[in-house]
Amino acid sequence: MSTQINFKSINQLAVPATISGIAEPILSITDTAIVGNIPVDGLESLAAAGIVGSFLSMLIWVLGQTRSSISAIISQYLGAGRLDEVKHLPAQAIFFNILLSIVVLLSTVFIIEDIFSLFNATGKILQYCISYYSIRVWGFPLTLFTFAIFGIFRGLQNTFYPMVIALIGAVLNIGLDFLLVYGVDGYIPALYLDGAAWASLISQAIMALIAFVLLLKKTDISLRLVLPLNKELTRLVFMSLNLFVRALALNAALIIAVREATALGDKYIGAHTIAINLWLFAAFFIDGYGAAGNSMGGKLLGAKNYDGLWELAKKIIFYGLTVSVVLMLIGFLFYRPIGHLFSNEIVVLETFYGIFYIVILGLPMNTLAFVFDGLFKGLGEMKYLRNVLLSATFLGFIPALYLGKYLGWGFHAIWIAFVVWMMIRGFALVWKFRQKFRPLVQNV
């Protein structure tokens, strides 16, 4: 089964993947922007939304790794022309993943206050964290289910349906945010921060339902649990476990950053919430080419087309770097207006502007990491991805952060540590790809 490696074929996957990939950060950014402008306790609400959003992202990223494992295996079997051999695998993987998510959900519900106290949340911010999380957490299994189906579509070289689902969810969430946060006089009471939580939950439920229907109607993949267990389930589990450990290391960096920003004061966690949401938005925007690499890379590997794989890597990194340069220009051109989208608090905005240039300048390095990260997932190189993240976090991010803190760099230390983190990740993946696949390429 041949795979064309050109601008059109790559972007047919990358553009829809970019749109679907930014759905989650758009949901978070929408909440941040709307919550940050709440007339009552806007600063405290913004801080709570940022803390809870970071924790939920951790849960989703840690337990949502089955998506990448499913995508890798399906794309490799598609490339080898043996897709029928794994058609019952996704249902088995999703069943165990959702079961695990429900266990995690129920276990956190009873210790919410303890969880957010670890983030240095106190007083009114802690109260808002508890209220906001108590609603949003119920969307957690729904998001994992939707992500798993996205992985199936990606493995089948289809990023269009995930894009449609994500767009519907994002538009619905934005509309519900305005209705439920601010209310409608005489019809809907203003729920403020709780309204943002309900908007996210309803949107996640609708997305999960649409994803389920499209999978049943548009593919031959069944979600009916069939025994015996598929022969590839063991490999999928080990791939997912490696990504699980990797995600823990990744989120250790994100959580430590939130904790240190919270410890600095309300204006710093408010500014950090804006910055991290923009960082994630740019990450998912660039990650569209990582998604293309994921889908096409797995298929090319399954077909043992190493020349095509090498060509794919060169093209997706070039396209990804082009996008990152465009995002940098937008960031510098609209440096101050971007901040005003999220908050009217002068102290928060000035703190944010003090580090925003670091976020912008780090984008090309992020591109290397995110694009090759997606490609490596498609190739099934989960163990190496795990080791890179562990090294980058515990030998790069954490030492850089606390060295900067010791040197008195304050809030800047957090974002300088992010740059160090991404440099290690990006360069390690480029080096490994060249070492492993260049010897297999006949026409370099």
CSV table of C-alpha atoms in Angstrom, one decimal:
chain,number,residue,atom,x,y,z
A,1,MET,CA,0.0,0.0,0.0
A,2,SER,CA,1.8,3.1,-1.2
A,3,THR,CA,1.9,6.4,0.7
A,4,GLN,CA,2.5,9.7,-1.1
A,5,ILE,CA,4.9,12.1,0.8
A,6,ASN,CA,4.1,15.6,-0.5
A,7,PHE,CA,2.6,18.9,0.7
A,8,LYS,CA,-0.9,17.9,-0.1
A,9,SER,CA,-0.9,14.5,1.5
A,10,ILE,CA,0.8,15.8,4.7
A,11,ASN,CA,-1.5,18.7,5.1
A,12,GLN,CA,-4.6,16.7,4.5
A,13,LEU,CA,-3.7,15.1,7.8
A,14,ALA,CA,-1.9,18.0,9.5
A,15,VAL,CA,-4.5,20.7,9.0
A,16,PRO,CA,-7.5,18.8,10.4
A,17,ALA,CA,-5.3,17.4,13.2
A,18,THR,CA,-4.2,21.0,14.1
A,19,ILE,CA,-7.8,22.1,14.3
A,20,SER,CA,-8.8,19.1,16.4
A,21,GLY,CA,-5.7,19.3,18.5
A,22,ILE,CA,-6.3,22.9,19.6
A,23,ALA,CA,-9.8,22.1,20.7
A,24,GLU,CA,-8.8,21.3,24.3
A,25,PRO,CA,-6.6,24.4,24.7
A,26,ILE,CA,-9.3,26.5,23.1
A,27,LEU,CA,-11.7,25.2,25.8
A,28,SER,CA,-9.2,26.1,28.5
A,29,ILE,CA,-8.4,29.5,26.9
A,30,THR,CA,-12.1,30.3,26.6
A,31,ASP,CA,-12.6,29.5,30.3
A,32,THR,CA,-9.5,31.5,31.1
A,33,ALA,CA,-10.6,34.6,29.1
A,34,ILE,CA,-14.2,34.6,30.2
A,35,VAL,CA,-13.5,33.7,33.9
A,36,GLY,CA,-10.7,36.3,34.0
A,37,ASN,CA,-13.3,38.9,33.2
A,38,ILE,CA,-15.8,37.9,35.9
A,39,PRO,CA,-16.9,41.1,37.7
A,40,VAL,CA,-16.8,39.4,41.1
A,41,ASP,CA,-13.6,37.8,42.3
A,42,GLY,CA,-12.2,37.6,38.8
A,43,LEU,CA,-8.6,37.2,39.9
A,44,GLU,CA,-9.4,34.4,42.3
A,45,SER,CA,-11.6,32.7,39.7
A,46,LEU,CA,-8.8,32.9,37.1
A,47,ALA,CA,-6.3,31.4,39.5
A,48,ALA,CA,-8.6,28.5,40.4
A,49,ALA,CA,-9.4,27.8,36.8
A,50,GLY,CA,-5.6,27.7,36.1
A,51,ILE,CA,-4.9,25.3,39.0
A,52,VAL,CA,-7.8,22.9,38.2
A,53,GLY,CA,-7.0,23.1,34.5
A,54,SER,CA,-3.4,22.0,35.1
A,55,PHE,CA,-4.5,19.1,37.3
A,56,LEU,CA,-7.1,17.9,34.9
A,57,SER,CA,-4.7,18.2,32.0
A,58,MET,CA,-2.3,15.9,34.0
A,59,LEU,CA,-5.0,13.3,34.5
A,60,ILE,CA,-6.0,13.4,30.8
A,61,TRP,CA,-2.5,13.2,29.5
A,62,VAL,CA,-1.5,10.5,31.9
A,63,LEU,CA,-4.4,8.2,31.3
A,64,GLY,CA,-5.1,9.2,27.7
A,65,GLN,CA,-1.9,7.6,26.3
A,66,THR,CA,-3.9,4.7,24.9
A,67,ARG,CA,-4.9,7.0,22.1
A,68,SER,CA,-1.3,7.1,20.8
A,69,SER,CA,-0.8,3.4,21.3
A,70,ILE,CA,-3.9,2.5,19.4
A,71,SER,CA,-3.0,4.9,16.6
A,72,ALA,CA,0.5,3.4,16.2
A,73,ILE,CA,-0.6,-0.2,16.1
A,74,ILE,CA,-3.5,0.5,13.7
A,75,SER,CA,-1.4,2.6,11.3
A,76,GLN,CA,1.4,-0.1,11.3
A,77,TYR,CA,-1.1,-2.9,10.5
A,78,LEU,CA,-2.7,-0.7,7.8
A,79,GLY,CA,0.6,-0.2,6.2
A,80,ALA,CA,1.3,-3.9,6.3
A,81,GLY,CA,-2.1,-4.7,4.8
A,82,ARG,CA,-3.2,-6.7,7.8
A,83,LEU,CA,-5.8,-4.4,9.5
A,84,ASP,CA,-8.3,-7.2,10.1
A,85,GLU,CA,-6.0,-8.8,12.6
A,86,VAL,CA,-6.5,-5.9,15.1
A,87,LYS,CA,-10.1,-4.8,14.4
A,88,HIS,CA,-11.2,-5.9,17.9
A,89,LEU,CA,-8.2,-4.4,19.7
A,90,PRO,CA,-9.6,-0.8,20.1
A,91,ALA,CA,-12.7,-2.0,22.0
A,92,GLN,CA,-10.7,-3.9,24.5
A,93,ALA,CA,-8.2,-1.0,25.0
A,94,ILE,CA,-11.0,1.5,25.5
A,95,PHE,CA,-12.9,-0.7,27.9
A,96,PHE,CA,-9.9,-1.0,30.3
A,97,ASN,CA,-9.0,2.7,29.9
A,98,ILE,CA,-12.4,4.0,30.7
A,99,LEU,CA,-12.7,1.6,33.7
A,100,LEU,CA,-9.4,2.9,35.0
A,101,SER,CA,-10.6,6.5,34.5
A,102,ILE,CA,-13.7,5.9,36.6
A,103,VAL,CA,-11.6,4.5,39.4
A,104,VAL,CA,-9.3,7.5,39.3
A,105,LEU,CA,-12.3,9.9,39.2
A,106,LEU,CA,-14.0,8.3,42.2
A,107,SER,CA,-10.8,8.3,44.2
A,108,THR,CA,-10.1,12.0,43.7
A,109,VAL,CA,-13.7,13.2,44.4
A,110,PHE,CA,-13.2,12.5,48.2
A,111,ILE,CA,-9.8,14.2,48.6
A,112,ILE,CA,-10.3,17.4,46.4
A,113,GLU,CA,-9.3,19.8,49.2
A,114,ASP,CA,-6.1,17.9,49.9
A,115,ILE,CA,-5.2,17.7,46.2
A,116,PHE,CA,-5.5,21.5,45.6
A,117,SER,CA,-3.8,22.3,48.9
A,118,LEU,CA,-0.7,20.7,47.4
A,119,PHE,CA,-0.8,23.4,44.7
A,120,ASN,CA,-0.6,26.0,47.5
A,121,ALA,CA,-4.2,27.0,47.0
A,122,THR,CA,-5.7,28.6,50.1
A,123,GLY,CA,-8.7,30.6,51.1
A,124,LYS,CA,-11.1,31.7,48.4
A,125,ILE,CA,-9.0,30.3,45.6
A,126,LEU,CA,-9.1,26.8,47.3
A,127,GLN,CA,-12.9,27.1,47.7
A,128,TYR,CA,-13.3,27.9,44.0
A,129,CYS,CA,-10.9,25.1,43.0
A,130,ILE,CA,-13.1,22.6,44.9
A,131,SER,CA,-16.3,23.9,43.4
A,132,TYR,CA,-14.9,24.1,39.8
A,133,TYR,CA,-13.3,20.6,39.9
A,134,SER,CA,-16.4,18.9,41.4
A,135,ILE,CA,-18.2,19.7,38.2
A,136,ARG,CA,-15.5,19.4,35.6
A,137,VAL,CA,-14.1,16.1,36.8
A,138,TRP,CA,-17.2,14.2,35.5
A,139,GLY,CA,-16.1,15.1,31.9
A,140,PHE,CA,-12.8,13.2,32.5
A,141,PRO,CA,-14.0,9.7,31.3
A,142,LEU,CA,-15.8,11.3,28.4
A,143,THR,CA,-12.7,13.1,27.2
A,144,LEU,CA,-10.6,9.9,27.5
A,145,PHE,CA,-13.3,8.0,25.4
A,146,THR,CA,-13.2,10.7,22.7
A,147,PHE,CA,-9.4,10.8,22.6
A,148,ALA,CA,-9.3,7.0,22.2
A,149,ILE,CA,-11.6,7.3,19.2
A,150,PHE,CA,-9.5,10.1,17.8
A,151,GLY,CA,-6.6,7.6,18.0
A,152,ILE,CA,-8.5,5.1,16.0
A,153,PHE,CA,-9.3,7.6,13.3
A,154,ARG,CA,-5.7,8.8,13.2
A,155,GLY,CA,-4.4,5.2,12.8
A,156,LEU,CA,-6.8,4.9,9.8
A,157,GLN,CA,-5.2,8.0,8.3
A,158,ASN,CA,-8.3,10.1,9.0
A,159,THR,CA,-8.0,13.3,10.9
A,160,PHE,CA,-11.1,14.9,9.3
A,161,TYR,CA,-13.7,13.5,11.7
A,162,PRO,CA,-11.8,14.4,14.8
A,163,MET,CA,-11.6,17.9,13.4
A,164,VAL,CA,-15.4,18.0,13.0
A,165,ILE,CA,-16.0,16.7,16.5
A,166,ALA,CA,-13.5,19.2,18.0
A,167,LEU,CA,-15.0,22.1,16.2
A,168,ILE,CA,-18.5,21.3,17.3
A,169,GLY,CA,-17.2,20.9,20.9
A,170,ALA,CA,-15.2,24.2,20.9
A,171,VAL,CA,-18.1,26.3,19.4
A,172,LEU,CA,-20.6,24.8,21.8
A,173,ASN,CA,-18.3,25.4,24.8
A,174,ILE,CA,-17.8,29.1,23.9
A,175,GLY,CA,-21.5,29.6,23.5
A,176,LEU,CA,-22.3,27.9,26.8
A,177,ASP,CA,-19.5,29.8,28.5
A,178,PHE,CA,-21.1,33.1,27.7
A,179,LEU,CA,-24.6,31.9,28.6
A,180,LEU,CA,-23.7,30.2,31.9
A,181,VAL,CA,-20.9,32.3,33.3
A,182,TYR,CA,-22.6,35.7,32.8
A,183,GLY,CA,-26.2,34.5,32.5
A,184,VAL,CA,-29.1,36.0,30.7
A,185,ASP,CA,-31.2,38.6,32.5
A,186,GLY,CA,-34.6,37.1,33.5
A,187,TYR,CA,-33.8,33.7,32.0
A,188,ILE,CA,-30.5,32.2,33.1
A,189,PRO,CA,-28.7,33.1,36.4
A,190,ALA,CA,-25.0,34.0,36.2
A,191,LEU,CA,-23.1,31.0,37.6
A,192,TYR,CA,-19.7,32.6,37.2
A,193,LEU,CA,-16.9,30.0,37.6
A,194,ASP,CA,-19.3,27.1,38.0
A,195,GLY,CA,-20.9,28.1,34.7
A,196,ALA,CA,-17.6,27.6,33.0
A,197,ALA,CA,-17.3,24.1,34.5
A,198,TRP,CA,-20.8,23.2,33.3
A,199,ALA,CA,-20.1,24.5,29.8
A,200,SER,CA,-17.0,22.3,29.5
A,201,LEU,CA,-18.8,19.2,30.9
A,202,ILE,CA,-21.8,19.5,28.5
A,203,SER,CA,-19.4,20.1,25.5
A,204,GLN,CA,-17.4,17.0,26.4
A,205,ALA,CA,-20.5,14.9,26.6
A,206,ILE,CA,-21.7,16.0,23.1
A,207,MET,CA,-18.2,15.4,21.6
A,208,ALA,CA,-18.1,11.9,23.1
A,209,LEU,CA,-21.6,11.1,21.6
A,210,ILE,CA,-20.7,12.4,18.2
A,211,ALA,CA,-17.4,10.5,18.2
A,212,PHE,CA,-19.2,7.2,19.1
A,213,VAL,CA,-21.8,7.6,16.3
A,214,LEU,CA,-19.1,8.5,13.6
A,215,LEU,CA,-17.0,5.5,14.6
A,216,LEU,CA,-19.9,3.1,14.2
A,217,LYS,CA,-21.2,4.7,11.0
A,218,LYS,CA,-18.0,5.4,9.1
A,219,THR,CA,-15.6,2.6,10.0
A,220,ASP,CA,-15.5,-1.2,10.3
A,221,ILE,CA,-14.0,-0.9,13.8
A,222,SER,CA,-16.4,-2.4,16.4
A,223,LEU,CA,-16.6,-1.2,20.0
A,224,ARG,CA,-18.2,-4.5,21.1
A,225,LEU,CA,-16.0,-6.2,23.6
A,226,VAL,CA,-14.9,-9.6,22.1
A,227,LEU,CA,-12.9,-12.3,23.7
A,228,PRO,CA,-10.2,-13.7,23.5
A,229,LEU,CA,-7.9,-10.8,24.0
A,230,ASN,CA,-6.2,-9.6,20.9
A,231,LYS,CA,-2.5,-10.7,20.4
A,232,GLU,CA,-1.4,-7.0,20.2
A,233,LEU,CA,-3.1,-6.0,23.5
A,234,THR,CA,0.1,-6.8,25.5
A,235,ARG,CA,2.2,-4.6,23.3
A,236,LEU,CA,-0.4,-1.9,23.5
A,237,VAL,CA,-0.4,-2.1,27.3
A,238,PHE,CA,3.4,-1.8,27.5
A,239,MET,CA,3.4,1.1,25.1
A,240,SER,CA,0.7,2.8,27.1
A,241,LEU,CA,2.6,2.1,30.4
A,242,ASN,CA,5.7,3.7,28.9
A,243,LEU,CA,3.7,6.7,27.9
A,244,PHE,CA,2.0,6.7,31.3
A,245,VAL,CA,5.4,7.1,33.0
A,246,ARG,CA,6.4,9.7,30.4
A,247,ALA,CA,3.2,11.7,31.1
A,248,LEU,CA,3.9,11.6,34.8
A,249,ALA,CA,7.3,13.1,34.2
A,250,LEU,CA,5.8,15.7,31.8
A,251,ASN,CA,3.1,16.7,34.3
A,252,ALA,CA,5.6,16.8,37.1
A,253,ALA,CA,7.2,19.7,35.3
A,254,LEU,CA,3.8,21.4,34.7
A,255,ILE,CA,2.6,20.9,38.3
A,256,ILE,CA,5.9,22.1,39.8
A,257,ALA,CA,5.6,25.2,37.6
A,258,VAL,CA,2.0,25.9,38.8
A,259,ARG,CA,3.0,25.3,42.4
A,260,GLU,CA,6.0,27.7,42.2
A,261,ALA,CA,3.9,30.4,40.5
A,262,THR,CA,1.2,30.0,43.1
A,263,ALA,CA,3.7,30.4,45.9
A,264,LEU,CA,4.9,33.7,44.3
A,265,GLY,CA,1.4,35.2,44.7
A,266,ASP,CA,-2.0,35.7,43.1
A,267,LYS,CA,-0.7,37.9,40.3
A,268,TYR,CA,1.9,35.3,39.3
A,269,ILE,CA,-0.5,32.3,39.1
A,270,GLY,CA,-2.9,34.5,37.1
A,271,ALA,CA,-0.1,35.5,34.7
A,272,HIS,CA,1.2,31.9,34.6
A,273,THR,CA,-2.4,30.7,33.8
A,274,ILE,CA,-2.5,33.0,30.7
A,275,ALA,CA,1.0,32.0,29.6
A,276,ILE,CA,0.6,28.3,30.0
A,277,ASN,CA,-2.7,28.4,28.1
A,278,LEU,CA,-1.0,30.2,25.2
A,279,TRP,CA,2.0,27.8,25.3
A,280,LEU,CA,-0.4,24.8,25.1
A,281,PHE,CA,-2.4,26.5,22.3
A,282,ALA,CA,0.8,27.0,20.3
A,283,ALA,CA,1.9,23.4,21.2
A,284,PHE,CA,-1.2,21.8,19.8
A,285,PHE,CA,-1.2,24.1,16.8
A,286,ILE,CA,2.3,22.9,15.9
A,287,ASP,CA,1.5,19.4,16.9
A,288,GLY,CA,-0.7,19.0,13.7
A,289,TYR,CA,2.5,18.0,11.9
A,290,GLY,CA,3.3,15.7,14.7
A,291,ALA,CA,-0.1,14.1,14.1
A,292,ALA,CA,0.7,13.7,10.4
A,293,GLY,CA,4.0,12.1,11.3
A,294,ASN,CA,2.2,9.8,13.7
A,295,SER,CA,-0.3,8.6,11.2
A,296,MET,CA,1.9,8.4,8.1
A,297,GLY,CA,5.1,7.3,10.0
A,298,GLY,CA,3.4,4.3,11.4
A,299,LYS,CA,2.0,3.3,8.0
A,300,LEU,CA,5.4,3.8,6.3
A,301,LEU,CA,7.1,1.7,9.0
A,302,GLY,CA,4.5,-1.1,8.6
A,303,ALA,CA,5.3,-1.0,4.9
A,304,LYS,CA,9.1,-0.9,5.6
A,305,ASN,CA,9.3,2.2,3.4
A,306,TYR,CA,12.4,3.8,5.1
A,307,ASP,CA,13.1,6.2,2.3
A,308,GLY,CA,9.6,7.6,2.6
A,309,LEU,CA,9.9,7.8,6.4
A,310,TRP,CA,13.1,9.9,6.1
A,311,GLU,CA,11.4,12.2,3.5
A,312,LEU,CA,8.4,12.5,5.7
A,313,ALA,CA,10.5,13.6,8.7
A,314,LYS,CA,12.3,16.3,6.7
A,315,LYS,CA,9.1,17.7,5.3
A,316,ILE,CA,7.0,17.8,8.5
A,317,ILE,CA,9.8,19.5,10.5
A,318,PHE,CA,10.1,22.2,7.8
A,319,TYR,CA,6.4,22.8,7.7
A,320,GLY,CA,6.2,22.8,11.5
A,321,LEU,CA,9.1,25.4,11.8
A,322,THR,CA,7.3,27.6,9.2
A,323,VAL,CA,4.2,27.6,11.4
A,324,SER,CA,6.2,28.4,14.5
A,325,VAL,CA,7.8,31.4,12.8
A,326,VAL,CA,4.3,32.7,11.9
A,327,LEU,CA,3.1,32.2,15.5
A,328,MET,CA,6.2,34.1,16.7
A,329,LEU,CA,5.4,37.1,14.4
A,330,ILE,CA,1.8,37.1,15.6
A,331,GLY,CA,2.9,37.0,19.2
A,332,PHE,CA,5.3,40.0,18.9
A,333,LEU,CA,2.9,42.0,16.7
A,334,PHE,CA,0.0,41.6,19.1
A,335,TYR,CA,2.0,41.4,22.3
A,336,ARG,CA,-0.2,43.5,24.5
A,337,PRO,CA,-3.6,42.9,22.9
A,338,ILE,CA,-3.2,39.2,23.5
A,339,GLY,CA,-2.9,39.7,27.2
A,340,HIS,CA,-6.1,41.8,27.4
A,341,LEU,CA,-8.1,38.9,25.9
A,342,PHE,CA,-7.6,37.1,29.2
A,343,SER,CA,-7.7,39.6,32.0
A,344,ASN,CA,-8.3,43.3,32.9
A,345,GLU,CA,-6.2,43.1,36.0
A,346,ILE,CA,-3.3,45.4,35.5
A,347,VAL,CA,-1.0,43.6,37.9
A,348,VAL,CA,-1.6,40.3,36.2
A,349,LEU,CA,-1.1,41.7,32.8
A,350,GLU,CA,2.2,43.4,33.6
A,351,THR,CA,3.5,40.2,35.2
A,352,PHE,CA,2.5,38.3,32.1
A,353,TYR,CA,4.1,40.7,29.7
A,354,GLY,CA,7.4,40.3,31.7
A,355,ILE,CA,7.7,36.7,30.5
A,356,PHE,CA,5.7,36.5,27.4
A,357,TYR,CA,8.7,37.0,25.1
A,358,ILE,CA,10.3,33.8,26.6
A,359,VAL,CA,7.2,31.9,25.6
A,360,ILE,CA,7.4,33.3,22.0
A,361,LEU,CA,11.1,32.8,21.5
A,362,GLY,CA,10.8,29.1,22.6
A,363,LEU,CA,8.4,28.2,19.8
A,364,PRO,CA,10.9,26.8,17.3
A,365,MET,CA,12.5,24.6,19.9
A,366,ASN,CA,9.0,23.4,20.9
A,367,THR,CA,8.4,22.5,17.2
A,368,LEU,CA,11.4,20.1,17.1
A,369,ALA,CA,10.1,18.3,20.3
A,370,PHE,CA,6.4,18.2,19.3
A,371,VAL,CA,6.8,17.1,15.7
A,372,PHE,CA,9.3,14.4,16.4
A,373,ASP,CA,7.3,13.3,19.5
A,374,GLY,CA,4.3,12.6,17.2
A,375,LEU,CA,6.5,10.8,14.7
A,376,PHE,CA,8.1,8.6,17.4
A,377,LYS,CA,4.6,7.7,18.7
A,378,GLY,CA,3.6,6.5,15.3
A,379,LEU,CA,6.8,4.4,15.1
A,380,GLY,CA,6.0,2.8,18.5
A,381,GLU,CA,9.2,4.2,20.1
A,382,MET,CA,7.4,4.7,23.5
A,383,LYS,CA,10.3,3.5,25.6
A,384,TYR,CA,12.7,6.1,24.2
A,385,LEU,CA,10.1,8.8,24.6
A,386,ARG,CA,9.7,7.8,28.2
A,387,ASN,CA,13.5,8.0,28.9
A,388,VAL,CA,13.8,11.4,27.1
A,389,LEU,CA,11.0,12.9,29.2
A,390,LEU,CA,12.4,11.6,32.5
A,391,SER,CA,15.8,13.0,31.6
A,392,ALA,CA,14.5,16.3,30.4
A,393,THR,CA,12.4,16.8,33.5
A,394,PHE,CA,14.7,15.6,36.3
A,395,LEU,CA,18.0,16.5,34.8
A,396,GLY,CA,16.9,19.7,32.9
A,397,PHE,CA,13.7,21.4,34.0
A,398,ILE,CA,13.8,20.9,37.8
A,399,PRO,CA,17.5,21.8,38.2
A,400,ALA,CA,17.1,24.9,35.9
A,401,LEU,CA,14.0,26.0,37.8
A,402,TYR,CA,15.5,25.8,41.2
A,403,LEU,CA,18.9,27.2,40.1
A,404,GLY,CA,17.0,30.2,38.7
A,405,LYS,CA,15.0,30.5,41.9
A,406,TYR,CA,18.3,30.5,43.9
A,407,LEU,CA,19.8,33.2,41.7
A,408,GLY,CA,16.7,35.4,42.3
A,409,TRP,CA,15.2,35.2,38.8
A,410,GLY,CA,11.7,34.7,40.3
A,411,PHE,CA,8.9,34.2,37.8
A,412,HIS,CA,11.4,34.2,34.9
A,413,ALA,CA,13.0,31.1,36.3
A,414,ILE,CA,9.9,29.0,35.6
A,415,TRP,CA,9.8,29.9,31.9
A,416,ILE,CA,13.6,29.7,31.4
A,417,ALA,CA,13.3,26.1,32.8
A,418,PHE,CA,10.6,25.4,30.2
A,419,VAL,CA,13.0,26.4,27.4
A,420,VAL,CA,15.7,24.1,28.8
A,421,TRP,CA,13.2,21.3,29.1
A,422,MET,CA,12.1,21.6,25.4
A,423,MET,CA,15.7,21.9,24.1
A,424,ILE,CA,16.6,18.5,25.7
A,425,ARG,CA,13.5,16.9,24.4
A,426,GLY,CA,13.9,18.2,20.8
A,427,PHE,CA,17.6,17.5,20.3
A,428,ALA,CA,17.4,14.0,21.9
A,429,LEU,CA,14.6,13.0,19.4
A,430,VAL,CA,16.4,14.4,16.4
A,431,TRP,CA,19.6,12.6,17.3
A,432,LYS,CA,17.8,9.2,17.9
A,433,PHE,CA,15.9,9.4,14.6
A,434,ARG,CA,19.1,10.0,12.6
A,435,GLN,CA,20.9,7.2,14.4
A,436,LYS,CA,18.2,4.6,13.9
A,437,PHE,CA,16.8,5.4,10.5
A,438,ARG,CA,19.5,7.1,8.4
A,439,PRO,CA,21.4,3.8,8.0
A,440,LEU,CA,18.2,2.2,6.6
A,441,VAL,CA,17.7,4.9,4.0
A,442,GLN,CA,18.9,4.1,0.4
A,443,ASN,CA,18.5,7.6,-1.1
A,444,VAL,CA,19.6,10.2,1.4
